[in-house]
mmCIF file of C-alpha atoms and ligand atoms in Angstrom:
data_model
loop_
_atom_site.group_PDB
_atom_site.id
_atom_site.type_symbol
_atom_site.label_atom_id
_atom_site.label_comp_id
_atom_site.label_asym_id
_atom_site.label_seq_id
_atom_site.Cartn_x
_atom_site.Cartn_y
_atom_site.Cartn_z
ATOM 1 C CA UNK A 1238 15.741 28.071 -29.345
ATOM 2 C CA UNK A 1239 16.727 31.894 -29.647
ATOM 3 C CA UNK A 1240 19.734 33.275 -27.786
ATOM 4 C CA UNK A 1241 19.270 37.059 -27.076
ATOM 5 C CA UNK A 1242 21.715 39.468 -25.685
ATOM 6 C CA UNK A 1243 19.715 42.549 -25.397
ATOM 7 C CA UNK A 1244 17.145 43.686 -23.305
ATOM 8 C CA UNK A 1245 14.696 45.239 -25.522
ATOM 9 C CA UNK A 1246 15.013 42.324 -27.924
ATOM 10 C CA UNK A 1247 13.905 39.817 -25.115
ATOM 11 C CA UNK A 1248 11.137 42.229 -23.810
ATOM 12 C CA UNK A 1249 9.563 42.332 -27.422
ATOM 13 C CA UNK A 1250 9.956 38.623 -27.730
ATOM 14 C CA UNK A 1251 8.181 38.400 -24.410
ATOM 15 C CA UNK A 1252 5.212 40.701 -25.034
ATOM 16 C CA UNK A 1253 4.600 38.345 -28.061
ATOM 17 C CA UNK A 1254 4.204 35.415 -25.651
ATOM 18 C CA UNK A 1255 2.151 37.505 -23.303
ATOM 19 C CA UNK A 1256 0.138 38.629 -26.167
ATOM 20 C CA UNK A 1257 -0.973 35.054 -26.603
ATOM 21 C CA UNK A 1258 -1.483 34.632 -22.766
ATOM 22 C CA UNK A 1259 1.365 32.061 -22.554
ATOM 23 C CA UNK A 1260 2.625 30.792 -18.937
ATOM 24 C CA UNK A 1261 6.433 31.839 -18.689
ATOM 25 C CA UNK A 1262 9.064 30.429 -16.597
ATOM 26 C CA UNK A 1263 12.161 31.902 -15.952
ATOM 27 C CA UNK A 1264 15.298 30.046 -14.657
ATOM 28 C CA UNK A 1265 18.259 32.298 -13.538
ATOM 29 C CA UNK A 1266 21.803 30.960 -13.811
ATOM 30 C CA UNK A 1267 25.351 32.058 -13.886
ATOM 31 C CA UNK A 1268 26.073 29.502 -16.333
ATOM 32 C CA UNK A 1269 28.567 26.541 -16.695
ATOM 33 C CA UNK A 1270 25.501 24.482 -16.615
ATOM 34 C CA UNK A 1271 25.194 21.147 -15.124
ATOM 35 C CA UNK A 1272 22.556 18.500 -14.202
ATOM 36 C CA UNK A 1273 21.613 20.651 -11.354
ATOM 37 C CA UNK A 1274 20.781 23.663 -13.507
ATOM 38 C CA UNK A 1275 19.080 21.314 -15.994
ATOM 39 C CA UNK A 1276 16.674 19.847 -13.295
ATOM 40 C CA UNK A 1277 15.378 23.415 -12.903
ATOM 41 C CA UNK A 1278 14.844 23.861 -16.551
ATOM 42 C CA UNK A 1279 13.216 20.561 -16.937
ATOM 43 C CA UNK A 1280 10.668 21.364 -14.116
ATOM 44 C CA UNK A 1281 10.249 25.013 -15.746
ATOM 45 C CA UNK A 1282 9.433 23.271 -18.913
ATOM 46 C CA UNK A 1283 6.821 20.982 -17.136
ATOM 47 C CA UNK A 1284 4.913 23.900 -15.549
ATOM 48 C CA UNK A 1285 5.137 26.816 -18.176
ATOM 49 C CA UNK A 1286 4.399 27.237 -22.079
ATOM 50 C CA UNK A 1287 7.536 29.360 -22.292
ATOM 51 C CA UNK A 1288 10.949 28.810 -20.542
ATOM 52 C CA UNK A 1289 13.646 31.475 -20.465
ATOM 53 C CA UNK A 1290 17.111 30.706 -19.021
ATOM 54 C CA UNK A 1291 19.291 33.687 -18.267
ATOM 55 C CA UNK A 1292 22.993 33.067 -18.196
ATOM 56 C CA UNK A 1293 24.718 35.983 -16.319
ATOM 57 C CA UNK A 1294 27.908 35.928 -14.162
ATOM 58 C CA UNK A 1295 26.583 38.870 -11.961
ATOM 59 C CA UNK A 1296 29.718 40.684 -10.764
ATOM 60 C CA UNK A 1297 27.960 42.546 -7.911
ATOM 61 C CA UNK A 1298 27.360 39.428 -6.248
ATOM 62 C CA UNK A 1299 30.997 38.434 -5.930
ATOM 63 C CA UNK A 1300 32.650 39.609 -2.764
ATOM 64 C CA UNK A 1301 36.003 38.152 -3.804
ATOM 65 C CA UNK A 1302 37.791 39.440 -7.259
ATOM 66 C CA UNK A 1303 39.543 36.194 -7.750
ATOM 67 C CA UNK A 1304 36.379 33.973 -7.486
ATOM 68 C CA UNK A 1305 34.770 35.879 -10.164
ATOM 69 C CA UNK A 1306 37.622 35.869 -12.520
ATOM 70 C CA UNK A 1307 38.070 32.013 -12.144
ATOM 71 C CA UNK A 1308 34.018 31.526 -12.177
ATOM 72 C CA UNK A 1309 33.920 28.986 -15.041
ATOM 73 C CA UNK A 1310 32.354 30.225 -18.212
ATOM 74 C CA UNK A 1311 31.449 27.374 -20.881
ATOM 75 C CA UNK A 1312 28.740 29.233 -22.878
ATOM 76 C CA UNK A 1313 28.876 27.229 -26.300
ATOM 77 C CA UNK A 1314 28.479 23.725 -24.038
ATOM 78 C CA UNK A 1315 25.602 25.520 -22.310
ATOM 79 C CA UNK A 1316 23.871 26.359 -25.285
ATOM 80 C CA UNK A 1317 24.039 23.008 -26.506
ATOM 81 C CA UNK A 1318 22.397 21.437 -23.344
ATOM 82 C CA UNK A 1319 19.813 24.134 -23.462
ATOM 83 C CA UNK A 1320 19.012 23.479 -27.230
ATOM 84 C CA UNK A 1321 19.067 19.585 -26.365
ATOM 85 C CA UNK A 1322 16.561 20.075 -23.441
ATOM 86 C CA UNK A 1323 13.914 22.339 -25.358
ATOM 87 C CA UNK A 1324 14.560 25.750 -23.849
ATOM 88 C CA UNK A 1325 12.756 28.367 -25.733
ATOM 89 C CA UNK A 1326 15.047 31.452 -24.929
ATOM 90 C CA UNK A 1327 18.422 32.080 -23.463
ATOM 91 C CA UNK A 1328 18.882 35.443 -22.312
ATOM 92 C CA UNK A 1329 22.608 36.283 -22.184
ATOM 93 C CA UNK A 1330 23.015 39.995 -21.507
ATOM 94 C CA UNK A 1331 26.632 41.747 -20.917
ATOM 95 C CA UNK A 1332 27.438 43.671 -17.775
ATOM 96 C CA UNK A 1333 27.020 46.791 -19.651
ATOM 97 C CA UNK A 1334 23.476 45.700 -20.663
ATOM 98 C CA UNK A 1335 22.389 44.687 -17.052
ATOM 99 C CA UNK A 1336 24.263 47.818 -15.373
ATOM 100 C CA UNK A 1337 24.745 50.762 -17.756
ATOM 101 C CA UNK A 1338 25.173 52.615 -14.447
ATOM 102 C CA UNK A 1339 26.476 52.175 -11.248
ATOM 103 C CA UNK A 1340 23.931 49.974 -8.938
ATOM 104 C CA UNK A 1341 23.175 51.317 -5.571
ATOM 105 C CA UNK A 1342 19.764 49.787 -4.614
ATOM 106 C CA UNK A 1343 20.024 48.511 -0.880
ATOM 107 C CA UNK A 1344 17.504 45.967 0.182
ATOM 108 C CA UNK A 1345 16.640 45.535 3.847
ATOM 109 C CA UNK A 1346 16.380 41.709 4.486
ATOM 110 C CA UNK A 1347 16.596 42.075 8.256
ATOM 111 C CA UNK A 1348 18.704 39.501 9.809
ATOM 112 C CA UNK A 1349 18.368 37.017 6.651
ATOM 113 C CA UNK A 1350 21.379 38.249 4.595
ATOM 114 C CA UNK A 1351 23.563 38.972 7.921
ATOM 115 C CA UNK A 1352 23.861 35.212 8.569
ATOM 116 C CA UNK A 1353 25.597 32.136 7.418
ATOM 117 C CA UNK A 1354 26.834 33.131 3.547
ATOM 118 C CA UNK A 1355 26.007 36.665 4.476
ATOM 119 C CA UNK A 1356 28.278 36.836 7.388
ATOM 120 C CA UNK A 1357 31.081 35.612 5.108
ATOM 121 C CA UNK A 1358 30.224 37.148 1.737
ATOM 122 C CA UNK A 1359 29.434 40.639 2.831
ATOM 123 C CA UNK A 1360 27.056 42.406 0.018
ATOM 124 C CA UNK A 1361 26.585 38.926 -1.755
ATOM 125 C CA UNK A 1362 23.009 38.980 -1.157
ATOM 126 C CA UNK A 1363 22.335 42.428 -2.158
ATOM 127 C CA UNK A 1364 23.848 41.875 -5.297
ATOM 128 C CA UNK A 1365 21.829 38.741 -5.976
ATOM 129 C CA UNK A 1366 18.653 40.585 -5.381
ATOM 130 C CA UNK A 1367 19.606 43.347 -7.310
ATOM 131 C CA UNK A 1368 20.099 41.269 -10.271
ATOM 132 C CA UNK A 1369 17.248 38.906 -9.840
ATOM 133 C CA UNK A 1370 15.047 41.881 -9.333
ATOM 134 C CA UNK A 1371 16.197 43.366 -12.653
ATOM 135 C CA UNK A 1372 15.338 39.759 -14.315
ATOM 136 C CA UNK A 1373 12.236 39.782 -12.955
ATOM 137 C CA UNK A 1374 11.474 43.324 -14.220
ATOM 138 C CA UNK A 1375 12.693 42.545 -17.482
ATOM 139 C CA UNK A 1376 10.888 39.265 -18.196
ATOM 140 C CA UNK A 1377 8.234 39.484 -15.675
ATOM 141 C CA UNK A 1378 7.779 35.694 -15.598
ATOM 142 C CA UNK A 1379 4.898 33.953 -13.983
ATOM 143 C CA UNK A 1380 7.036 31.368 -12.371
ATOM 144 C CA UNK A 1381 10.894 31.560 -11.318
ATOM 145 C CA UNK A 1382 13.163 28.607 -10.428
ATOM 146 C CA UNK A 1383 15.624 28.475 -7.553
ATOM 147 C CA UNK A 1384 17.509 25.737 -6.137
ATOM 148 C CA UNK A 1385 17.528 24.530 -2.567
ATOM 149 C CA UNK A 1386 21.204 23.936 -2.865
ATOM 150 C CA UNK A 1387 21.591 27.606 -2.418
ATOM 151 C CA UNK A 1388 18.817 27.810 0.689
ATOM 152 C CA UNK A 1389 19.668 31.127 1.886
ATOM 153 C CA UNK A 1390 19.376 32.496 -1.506
ATOM 154 C CA UNK A 1391 15.914 30.956 -1.876
ATOM 155 C CA UNK A 1392 14.997 32.737 1.142
ATOM 156 C CA UNK A 1393 16.168 35.987 0.030
ATOM 157 C CA UNK A 1394 14.361 35.673 -3.200
ATOM 158 C CA UNK A 1395 11.256 34.901 -1.597
ATOM 159 C CA UNK A 1396 11.696 37.788 0.605
ATOM 160 C CA UNK A 1397 12.514 40.085 -2.045
ATOM 161 C CA UNK A 1398 9.133 39.117 -3.991
ATOM 162 C CA UNK A 1399 7.423 40.055 -0.827
ATOM 163 C CA UNK A 1400 8.975 43.173 -0.212
ATOM 164 C CA UNK A 1401 8.743 44.502 -3.933
ATOM 165 C CA UNK A 1402 5.148 42.630 -4.158
ATOM 166 C CA UNK A 1403 6.139 41.091 -7.469
ATOM 167 C CA UNK A 1404 3.669 38.978 -9.261
ATOM 168 C CA UNK A 1405 6.024 35.767 -9.693
ATOM 169 C CA UNK A 1406 5.560 32.514 -7.986
ATOM 170 C CA UNK A 1407 8.930 31.266 -6.543
ATOM 171 C CA UNK A 1408 9.356 27.517 -6.981
ATOM 172 C CA UNK A 1409 11.944 25.855 -4.849
ATOM 173 C CA UNK A 1410 13.779 22.648 -6.436
ATOM 174 C CA UNK A 1411 15.574 19.804 -4.762
ATOM 175 C CA UNK A 1412 19.341 19.822 -4.678
ATOM 176 C CA UNK A 1413 20.818 17.641 -7.463
ATOM 177 C CA UNK A 1414 23.886 15.191 -6.243
ATOM 178 C CA UNK A 1415 26.772 13.534 -8.069
ATOM 179 C CA UNK A 1416 26.523 9.857 -7.359
ATOM 180 C CA UNK A 1417 28.969 10.218 -4.377
ATOM 181 C CA UNK A 1418 26.461 12.781 -2.798
ATOM 182 C CA UNK A 1419 28.645 15.814 -3.726
ATOM 183 C CA UNK A 1420 26.117 18.574 -4.511
ATOM 184 C CA UNK A 1421 26.475 19.503 -8.057
ATOM 185 C CA UNK A 1422 28.039 23.182 -8.429
ATOM 186 C CA UNK A 1423 29.646 25.041 -11.296
ATOM 187 C CA UNK A 1424 32.587 25.302 -8.866
ATOM 188 C CA UNK A 1425 33.163 21.580 -8.840
ATOM 189 C CA UNK A 1426 35.142 21.801 -12.118
ATOM 190 C CA UNK A 1427 37.452 23.873 -10.299
ATOM 191 C CA UNK A 1428 38.551 21.224 -7.869
ATOM 192 C CA UNK A 1429 41.753 19.076 -8.630
ATOM 193 C CA UNK A 1430 41.114 15.491 -8.946
ATOM 194 C CA UNK A 1431 42.014 14.534 -5.231
ATOM 195 C CA UNK A 1432 39.894 17.008 -3.500
ATOM 196 C CA UNK A 1433 36.863 16.215 -5.916
ATOM 197 C CA UNK A 1434 37.269 12.408 -5.001
ATOM 198 C CA UNK A 1435 37.350 13.690 -1.160
ATOM 199 C CA UNK A 1436 34.648 16.124 -1.274
ATOM 200 C CA UNK A 1437 32.044 13.463 -0.605
ATOM 201 C CA UNK A 1438 32.946 13.933 2.855
ATOM 202 C CA UNK A 1439 30.768 17.080 3.034
ATOM 203 C CA UNK A 1440 27.530 15.164 2.181
ATOM 204 C CA UNK A 1441 28.438 12.228 3.998
ATOM 205 C CA UNK A 1442 28.821 14.295 6.798
ATOM 206 C CA UNK A 1443 25.631 16.004 6.616
ATOM 207 C CA UNK A 1444 23.795 12.719 6.706
ATOM 208 C CA UNK A 1445 25.842 11.637 9.682
ATOM 209 C CA UNK A 1446 24.362 15.174 11.446
ATOM 210 C CA UNK A 1447 20.828 14.243 10.065
ATOM 211 C CA UNK A 1448 21.127 10.719 11.845
ATOM 212 C CA UNK A 1449 22.409 12.054 14.932
ATOM 213 C CA UNK A 1450 20.617 15.115 15.692
ATOM 214 C CA UNK A 1451 18.521 13.793 17.872
ATOM 215 C CA UNK A 1452 21.254 12.113 20.017
ATOM 216 C CA UNK A 1453 23.784 14.495 20.393
ATOM 217 C CA UNK A 1454 23.437 18.211 21.501
ATOM 218 C CA UNK A 1455 23.674 20.657 18.687
ATOM 219 C CA UNK A 1456 26.848 21.903 20.298
ATOM 220 C CA UNK A 1457 28.326 18.689 20.039
ATOM 221 C CA UNK A 1458 27.055 17.857 16.626
ATOM 222 C CA UNK A 1459 28.441 21.262 15.255
ATOM 223 C CA UNK A 1460 32.032 20.412 16.839
ATOM 224 C CA UNK A 1461 32.267 16.852 15.755
ATOM 225 C CA UNK A 1462 30.718 17.564 12.122
ATOM 226 C CA UNK A 1463 33.672 20.405 11.789
ATOM 227 C CA UNK A 1464 36.470 17.934 12.959
ATOM 228 C CA UNK A 1465 35.049 15.177 10.763
ATOM 229 C CA UNK A 1466 35.282 17.169 7.544
ATOM 230 C CA UNK A 1467 38.512 19.334 8.938
ATOM 231 C CA UNK A 1468 40.419 15.829 9.211
ATOM 232 C CA UNK A 1469 40.283 15.262 5.499
ATOM 233 C CA UNK A 1470 42.773 17.327 3.718
ATOM 234 C CA UNK A 1471 42.824 20.108 2.606
ATOM 235 C CA UNK A 1472 38.958 20.417 3.494
ATOM 236 C CA UNK A 1473 38.390 23.426 5.871
ATOM 237 C CA UNK A 1474 34.589 24.175 7.237
ATOM 238 C CA UNK A 1475 34.144 27.758 7.487
ATOM 239 C CA UNK A 1476 30.688 27.528 9.078
ATOM 240 C CA UNK A 1477 28.451 24.764 9.952
ATOM 241 C CA UNK A 1478 25.097 26.171 11.400
ATOM 242 C CA UNK A 1479 21.836 24.752 12.646
ATOM 243 C CA UNK A 1480 19.174 27.101 11.869
ATOM 244 C CA UNK A 1481 15.286 27.278 11.479
ATOM 245 C CA UNK A 1482 14.161 26.763 8.013
ATOM 246 C CA UNK A 1483 11.796 29.377 7.967
ATOM 247 C CA UNK A 1484 14.052 32.548 8.917
ATOM 248 C CA UNK A 1485 17.488 31.133 9.591
ATOM 249 C CA UNK A 1486 17.397 31.622 13.210
ATOM 250 C CA UNK A 1487 20.041 29.564 15.326
ATOM 251 C CA UNK A 1488 18.748 26.579 16.830
ATOM 252 C CA UNK A 1489 20.119 25.547 20.121
ATOM 253 C CA UNK A 1490 18.026 22.042 20.332
ATOM 254 C CA UNK A 1491 15.898 19.959 18.295
ATOM 255 C CA UNK A 1492 12.753 21.179 19.943
ATOM 256 C CA UNK A 1493 13.477 25.041 19.072
ATOM 257 C CA UNK A 1494 11.457 25.172 15.574
ATOM 258 C CA UNK A 1495 9.219 22.967 13.660
ATOM 259 C CA UNK A 1496 11.675 23.122 10.828
ATOM 260 C CA UNK A 1497 15.437 22.983 11.251
ATOM 261 C CA UNK A 1498 18.050 22.950 8.298
ATOM 262 C CA UNK A 1499 21.951 22.518 8.831
ATOM 263 C CA UNK A 1500 23.844 24.538 6.415
ATOM 264 C CA UNK A 1501 27.582 24.456 5.687
ATOM 265 C CA UNK A 1502 30.326 26.347 3.575
ATOM 266 C CA UNK A 1503 33.722 24.474 3.350
ATOM 267 C CA UNK A 1504 36.848 25.329 1.683
ATOM 268 C CA UNK A 1505 38.538 22.584 -0.528
ATOM 269 C CA UNK A 1506 41.864 24.631 -0.927
ATOM 270 C CA UNK A 1507 40.896 27.822 -2.581
ATOM 271 C CA UNK A 1508 37.331 26.533 -3.741
ATOM 272 C CA UNK A 1509 34.370 27.245 -1.492
ATOM 273 C CA UNK A 1510 31.572 24.480 -1.437
ATOM 274 C CA UNK A 1511 28.380 24.858 0.232
ATOM 275 C CA UNK A 1512 25.687 22.617 1.113
ATOM 276 C CA UNK A 1513 22.635 21.911 3.429
ATOM 277 C CA UNK A 1514 20.423 19.112 4.710
ATOM 278 C CA UNK A 1515 16.922 19.611 6.472
ATOM 279 C CA UNK A 1516 17.266 18.131 9.752
ATOM 280 C CA UNK A 1517 13.496 17.985 10.361
HETATM 281 P P1 AMP B 2517 24.113 29.233 -10.237
HETATM 282 O O1 AMP B 2517 24.341 29.269 -11.665
HETATM 283 O O2 AMP B 2517 25.000 28.707 -9.460
HETATM 284 O O3 AMP B 2517 23.893 30.693 -9.793
HETATM 285 O O4 AMP B 2517 22.701 28.486 -10.212
HETATM 286 C C1 AMP B 2517 21.520 28.911 -10.746
HETATM 287 C C2 AMP B 2517 20.496 28.156 -10.031
HETATM 288 O O5 AMP B 2517 20.605 26.749 -10.025
HETATM 289 C C3 AMP B 2517 20.263 28.808 -8.497
HETATM 290 O O6 AMP B 2517 19.017 28.555 -8.219
HETATM 291 C C4 AMP B 2517 20.990 27.144 -7.756
HETATM 292 O O7 AMP B 2517 20.507 27.085 -6.814
HETATM 293 C C5 AMP B 2517 20.570 26.387 -8.849
HETATM 294 N N1 AMP B 2517 21.420 25.222 -8.773
HETATM 295 C C6 AMP B 2517 22.873 25.106 -8.658
HETATM 296 N N2 AMP B 2517 23.120 23.995 -8.377
HETATM 297 C C7 AMP B 2517 22.072 23.313 -8.040
HETATM 298 C C8 AMP B 2517 22.109 21.955 -7.708
HETATM 299 N N3 AMP B 2517 23.031 20.859 -7.522
HETATM 300 N N4 AMP B 2517 20.857 21.427 -7.684
HETATM 301 C C9 AMP B 2517 19.703 21.926 -7.695
HETATM 302 N N5 AMP B 2517 19.845 23.426 -8.133
HETATM 303 C C10 AMP B 2517 20.891 24.067 -8.214
#
């Protein structure tokens, strides 16, 4: 496994792979790797001849300075995990390498980046799109792997590929969970023990919502989901929305769309967690 910090160097390596017509898979991450990330890498290994994992905490997608400062960084451990799993290249550029100049590209995602996360994290998805677009331009992968845990991000990346007409296949990978159902996340390690123990309420309540979505009205469902989670200290729902899985339009009833997903953001103290569940 080679660790490369420099854009020109990774491009040189990739060119060698392309010269021999190797299929290249990219897994973009912000590090602090867990089994969720590794499931993407494993899938990429099955479907590509060369796997590149990028580790880059992208400052322009953080709308909250404190969140950026506190974001966990565990590079040594990450590299060890990637080595064990048989990753070919790890691309770890610095902020200066990625952004030698101030970035000002603005994407038009229509409503897609205005709802759910977009409503509470202004500029977040534009920052995601800028960095993912840069990685695609630098690496030019055949396939790129994204987790369904960040469902809206997945749709944004697909839209980015459509807008820019990029020759890359976006592969969605299912959410990997802890034994108690909590979606794995780099931010989970910031939870204090007591909050971590109680955090299973999020997925348990999402499962309950899936069970009840054909019985309760969506308004009632939203109310009860919020009440159930907020009743556990110190959890506070920021939003719980039921939307079409194609384009995140609010669903008012179960018959509104053929695919419906429920998405949630919850504060456990200062730590913000997101999750989702397909209702139908
Ligand atoms: P991050 O490092 O949080 O930016 O995540 C990098 C990639 O891993 C993104 O495509 C995420 O959606 C994906 N990912 C994060 N957590 C999980 C999980 N629990 N299961 C599956 N994929 C995940």
